[in-house]
Amino acid sequence: MKITKYLLFVFLLFYSFIHVQGQIPKSDSLWNEFRKAKHDTTKIKLYLEIGDIYEFQLPDTSIVYYQKAIALAEKSLVTSHSLSPIVATTIKKYLASSIRYIGIIYTNQGFYDKGIEFYLKALKISEELGDKKGVSRCYTSIGIVQYYQGNFEKSIGYFLKSINIDKGLGDKKGIAADYTNLGNVYSEMGTFDKALEYYIKSLKIAEELEDKIGMAQCYGNIAIIHEENGFFNKAMEYYQKSLKICEELGDKNG
C-alpha cells in the first residue's frame, strides 16, 4: 500500500498546485470587479468566488469571505423591500451556498459536527426555495461527513438521494461525483467489486465531459481497487494513466 499512498499524494499535490496556480491571477481580477460592482447580488457572488481562491491555502481567510457574503445577503433580504422575486431567490441561493461552503471547510478540518450544522442550515434554505441542485449538494456534503465518521449506510443513503436529484436535473458532473463518493464508501467497506462498478461509471462520465481531473481521479481509484484485488500489473497501468494526466495538467499550468 506504500505505492498507493505515494501516488495518491502525487495526485493531490498536482491538483492543489493546479488549483492554486489557476486562482492567483484571478484574485486581482475579482477584486477589480468587486470595486466596480453596484448591486449586492454581484458583490455576494464575488465574495463567494474570492473565498474559493483561499480554500486550500488559507481556509480561515476563505471563511471570512463566506461570512461577508452571508452578512451582505442577510442584510439585503432584510433592508431591500423592493427586491424582485428573482433577485431575492438568487440572493437566498447565494446565502445557502455560503453557509454550505463554510461547512465544507469545517469538514476538511475535521470538525464534522460543525460541518453538519452548517449543511443542515443550507439544506433548510434550499428546501424552502425548492432549489433541487442546492438540496443535492447538501445531501452530498452530509454523505461525505457520514463517510468520514464511519456511518457507511447513512452515507450511501445520502449519495443515492443526491444521484436521484442530479439525474432529474441532467447534472452529469454531479452524478459522476456521487458515483465516485459511492465507490469510496464501498472501497472502505471492502466491497471492491461494487466500488469498481461505481468508479467505472464515474470514469465514463468524466471521459464524456472531457474532465481531465475527474479522469485522473477515477484512474487512481480504479488502480487502488486492482491493487487491493492483487492485480498489480493492472493497478500500475491505471496509476500511470492517472499520473500522465496529472503531468499534462501540471505542464499546462506551469
Coordinates of C-alpha atoms in Angstrom, one line a residue:
M1 CA 0.0 0.0 0.0
K2 CA 3.0 2.3 0.2
I3 CA 2.9 2.8 -3.6
T4 CA -0.8 3.6 -3.4
K5 CA -0.3 6.3 -0.8
Y6 CA 2.6 7.8 -2.6
L7 CA 0.8 8.0 -5.9
L8 CA -2.3 9.5 -4.2
F9 CA -0.1 12.1 -2.6
V10 CA 1.3 13.0 -6.0
F11 CA -2.2 13.3 -7.5
L12 CA -3.3 15.6 -4.6
L13 CA -0.1 17.6 -4.9
F14 CA -0.7 18.2 -8.6
Y15 CA -4.3 19.0 -8.1
S16 CA -3.5 21.6 -5.3
F17 CA -0.8 23.1 -7.5
I18 CA -3.1 23.4 -10.5
H19 CA -5.9 24.9 -8.4
V20 CA -3.7 27.5 -6.7
Q21 CA -1.8 28.4 -9.9
G22 CA -5.0 29.0 -11.7
Q23 CA -6.6 31.1 -9.0
I24 CA -3.7 33.5 -8.2
P25 CA -4.2 35.8 -11.2
K26 CA -7.9 35.5 -10.8
S27 CA -7.8 37.2 -7.4
D28 CA -6.8 40.6 -8.8
S29 CA -9.4 40.3 -11.5
L30 CA -12.2 39.6 -9.0
W31 CA -11.2 42.5 -6.7
N32 CA -11.3 44.8 -9.7
E33 CA -14.8 43.6 -10.5
F34 CA -15.8 44.0 -6.8
R35 CA -14.7 47.6 -6.8
K36 CA -16.9 48.3 -9.8
A37 CA -19.9 46.3 -8.6
K38 CA -23.1 48.3 -7.9
H39 CA -25.5 45.6 -6.9
D40 CA -25.5 43.4 -3.8
T41 CA -26.1 40.2 -5.8
T42 CA -22.9 40.8 -7.7
K43 CA -20.9 41.6 -4.6
I44 CA -22.2 38.5 -2.8
K45 CA -21.3 36.3 -5.8
L46 CA -17.8 37.9 -5.9
Y47 CA -17.3 37.3 -2.1
L48 CA -18.0 33.6 -2.8
E49 CA -15.6 33.4 -5.7
I50 CA -12.9 35.2 -3.7
G51 CA -13.5 32.8 -0.8
D52 CA -13.0 29.9 -3.2
I53 CA -9.5 31.1 -4.0
Y54 CA -8.3 30.7 -0.4
E55 CA -10.0 27.4 0.3
F56 CA -6.8 25.3 0.1
Q57 CA -4.1 27.8 1.2
L58 CA -5.9 29.9 3.8
P59 CA -9.2 28.2 4.8
D60 CA -9.7 30.6 7.7
T61 CA -9.5 33.5 5.2
S62 CA -11.9 31.7 3.0
I63 CA -14.4 31.5 5.9
V64 CA -14.1 35.3 6.4
Y65 CA -15.2 36.0 2.8
Y66 CA -18.0 33.5 3.0
Q67 CA -19.2 35.2 6.2
K68 CA -19.1 38.5 4.4
A69 CA -21.3 37.0 1.7
I70 CA -23.7 35.7 4.4
A71 CA -23.8 39.1 6.1
L72 CA -24.5 41.0 2.9
A73 CA -27.1 38.5 1.8
E74 CA -29.0 38.7 5.1
K75 CA -28.8 42.5 5.1
S76 CA -30.1 42.7 1.5
L77 CA -33.0 40.4 2.3
V78 CA -34.0 42.5 5.4
T79 CA -33.4 46.0 4.2
S80 CA -34.2 45.9 0.5
H81 CA -38.0 45.6 0.4
S82 CA -38.2 46.3 -3.3
L83 CA -36.3 43.2 -4.3
S84 CA -37.9 41.3 -7.2
P85 CA -38.7 37.7 -6.5
I86 CA -36.0 36.6 -8.9
V87 CA -33.3 38.7 -7.2
A88 CA -34.5 37.6 -3.7
T89 CA -34.3 33.9 -4.8
T90 CA -30.8 34.4 -6.3
I91 CA -29.6 36.0 -3.0
K92 CA -31.1 33.2 -1.0
K93 CA -29.3 30.6 -3.2
Y94 CA -26.0 32.5 -2.6
L95 CA -26.8 32.5 1.1
A96 CA -27.2 28.7 1.2
S97 CA -24.0 28.2 -0.8
S98 CA -22.0 30.5 1.5
I99 CA -23.3 28.5 4.5
R100 CA -22.5 25.2 2.9
Y101 CA -19.0 26.3 1.8
I102 CA -18.2 27.1 5.4
G103 CA -19.4 23.6 6.3
I104 CA -17.1 22.1 3.8
I105 CA -14.1 23.9 5.3
Y106 CA -15.0 22.7 8.8
T107 CA -15.4 19.2 7.4
N108 CA -12.0 19.4 5.8
Q109 CA -10.5 20.5 9.1
G110 CA -12.1 17.5 10.9
F111 CA -14.9 19.4 12.7
Y112 CA -17.6 17.1 11.5
D113 CA -20.4 18.2 13.9
K114 CA -19.8 21.8 12.9
G115 CA -19.8 20.8 9.2
I116 CA -23.2 19.0 9.6
E117 CA -24.6 22.0 11.5
F118 CA -23.9 24.3 8.5
Y119 CA -25.0 21.7 5.9
L120 CA -28.4 21.4 7.7
K121 CA -28.8 25.2 7.7
A122 CA -28.0 25.3 4.0
L123 CA -30.3 22.4 3.3
K124 CA -33.3 24.1 5.0
I125 CA -32.9 27.2 2.8
S126 CA -32.5 25.1 -0.3
E127 CA -35.6 23.1 0.5
E128 CA -37.7 26.2 1.2
L129 CA -36.6 27.6 -2.2
G130 CA -37.3 24.4 -4.0
D131 CA -33.7 24.5 -5.2
K132 CA -33.1 20.9 -6.2
K133 CA -29.5 21.4 -7.1
G134 CA -28.8 23.1 -3.7
V135 CA -30.6 20.2 -1.9
S136 CA -28.5 17.7 -3.9
R137 CA -25.2 19.4 -2.9
C138 CA -26.2 19.4 0.7
Y139 CA -27.1 15.7 0.6
T140 CA -23.6 15.1 -0.9
S141 CA -21.9 17.1 1.8
I142 CA -23.8 15.4 4.6
G143 CA -23.0 12.0 3.0
I144 CA -19.3 12.8 3.0
V145 CA -19.4 13.6 6.7
Q146 CA -21.2 10.3 7.4
Y147 CA -18.5 8.6 5.4
Y148 CA -15.7 10.2 7.4
Q149 CA -17.4 9.2 10.6
G150 CA -17.8 5.6 9.5
N151 CA -21.5 5.7 9.1
F152 CA -21.4 4.0 5.7
E153 CA -25.0 3.0 5.3
K154 CA -26.2 6.6 6.1
S155 CA -23.5 7.9 3.7
I156 CA -24.7 5.6 0.9
G157 CA -28.3 6.8 1.5
Y158 CA -27.4 10.5 1.1
F159 CA -25.3 9.9 -2.0
L160 CA -28.2 7.9 -3.6
K161 CA -30.6 10.8 -2.8
S162 CA -28.2 13.2 -4.5
I163 CA -27.9 11.0 -7.5
N164 CA -31.6 10.7 -7.9
I165 CA -31.9 14.5 -7.9
D166 CA -29.0 15.0 -10.3
K167 CA -30.4 12.5 -12.8
G168 CA -33.6 14.5 -12.8
L169 CA -31.6 17.7 -13.4
G170 CA -29.3 16.1 -16.0
D171 CA -26.3 17.2 -13.9
K172 CA -23.7 14.8 -15.2
K173 CA -20.9 16.3 -13.2
G174 CA -22.9 15.9 -10.0
I175 CA -23.7 12.3 -10.9
A176 CA -20.1 11.5 -11.6
A177 CA -19.0 13.0 -8.3
D178 CA -21.6 10.9 -6.4
Y179 CA -20.6 7.7 -8.2
T180 CA -17.0 8.4 -7.0
N181 CA -18.3 9.0 -3.5
L182 CA -20.2 5.7 -3.5
G183 CA -17.1 4.0 -4.8
N184 CA -15.1 5.4 -1.9
V185 CA -17.7 4.1 0.6
Y186 CA -17.8 0.6 -0.9
S187 CA -14.0 0.6 -1.1
E188 CA -13.7 1.5 2.6
M189 CA -16.2 -1.3 3.4
G190 CA -14.1 -3.8 1.5
T191 CA -16.8 -4.4 -1.2
F192 CA -14.3 -3.9 -4.0
D193 CA -16.4 -5.2 -6.9
K194 CA -19.1 -2.6 -6.1
A195 CA -16.6 0.1 -5.6
L196 CA -15.1 -0.7 -9.1
E197 CA -18.5 -0.6 -10.6
Y198 CA -19.1 3.0 -9.4
Y199 CA -15.6 4.2 -10.3
I200 CA -16.1 2.9 -13.8
K201 CA -19.5 4.7 -14.1
S202 CA -17.8 7.9 -12.9
L203 CA -14.9 7.5 -15.3
K204 CA -17.3 7.1 -18.3
I205 CA -19.0 10.4 -17.5
A206 CA -15.6 12.1 -16.9
E207 CA -14.5 10.9 -20.3
E208 CA -17.7 12.1 -21.9
L209 CA -17.3 15.5 -20.3
E210 CA -13.6 15.6 -21.1
D211 CA -13.0 16.3 -17.4
K212 CA -9.3 15.6 -17.1
I213 CA -9.0 16.0 -13.3
G214 CA -12.1 13.7 -12.9
M215 CA -10.5 11.1 -15.2
A216 CA -7.2 11.2 -13.3
Q217 CA -9.0 10.7 -10.0
C218 CA -11.0 7.8 -11.4
Y219 CA -7.9 6.1 -12.9
G220 CA -6.3 6.4 -9.5
N221 CA -9.3 5.0 -7.7
I222 CA -9.6 2.1 -10.1
A223 CA -5.9 1.4 -9.7
I224 CA -6.4 1.1 -5.9
I225 CA -9.1 -1.5 -6.4
H226 CA -7.0 -3.6 -8.7
E227 CA -4.2 -3.4 -6.2
E228 CA -6.5 -4.5 -3.4
N229 CA -7.6 -7.4 -5.5
G230 CA -3.9 -8.4 -6.2
F231 CA -3.9 -7.4 -9.9
F232 CA -0.7 -5.4 -9.6
N233 CA 0.1 -5.0 -13.3
K234 CA -3.4 -3.7 -13.9
A235 CA -3.1 -1.4 -11.0
M236 CA 0.2 0.0 -12.3
E237 CA -1.4 0.6 -15.7
Y238 CA -4.1 2.8 -14.2
Y239 CA -1.7 4.6 -11.9
Q240 CA 0.3 5.5 -14.9
K241 CA -2.8 6.8 -16.7
S242 CA -3.6 8.9 -13.7
L243 CA -0.1 10.3 -13.4
K244 CA 0.2 11.0 -17.1
I245 CA -2.9 13.3 -16.9
C246 CA -1.6 15.0 -13.8
E247 CA 1.7 15.7 -15.5
E248 CA -0.1 17.1 -18.6
L249 CA -2.2 19.3 -16.4
G250 CA 0.9 20.4 -14.5
D251 CA 2.7 21.4 -17.7
K252 CA -0.3 23.4 -18.9
N253 CA -0.4 25.3 -15.7
G254 CA 3.3 25.7 -15.4

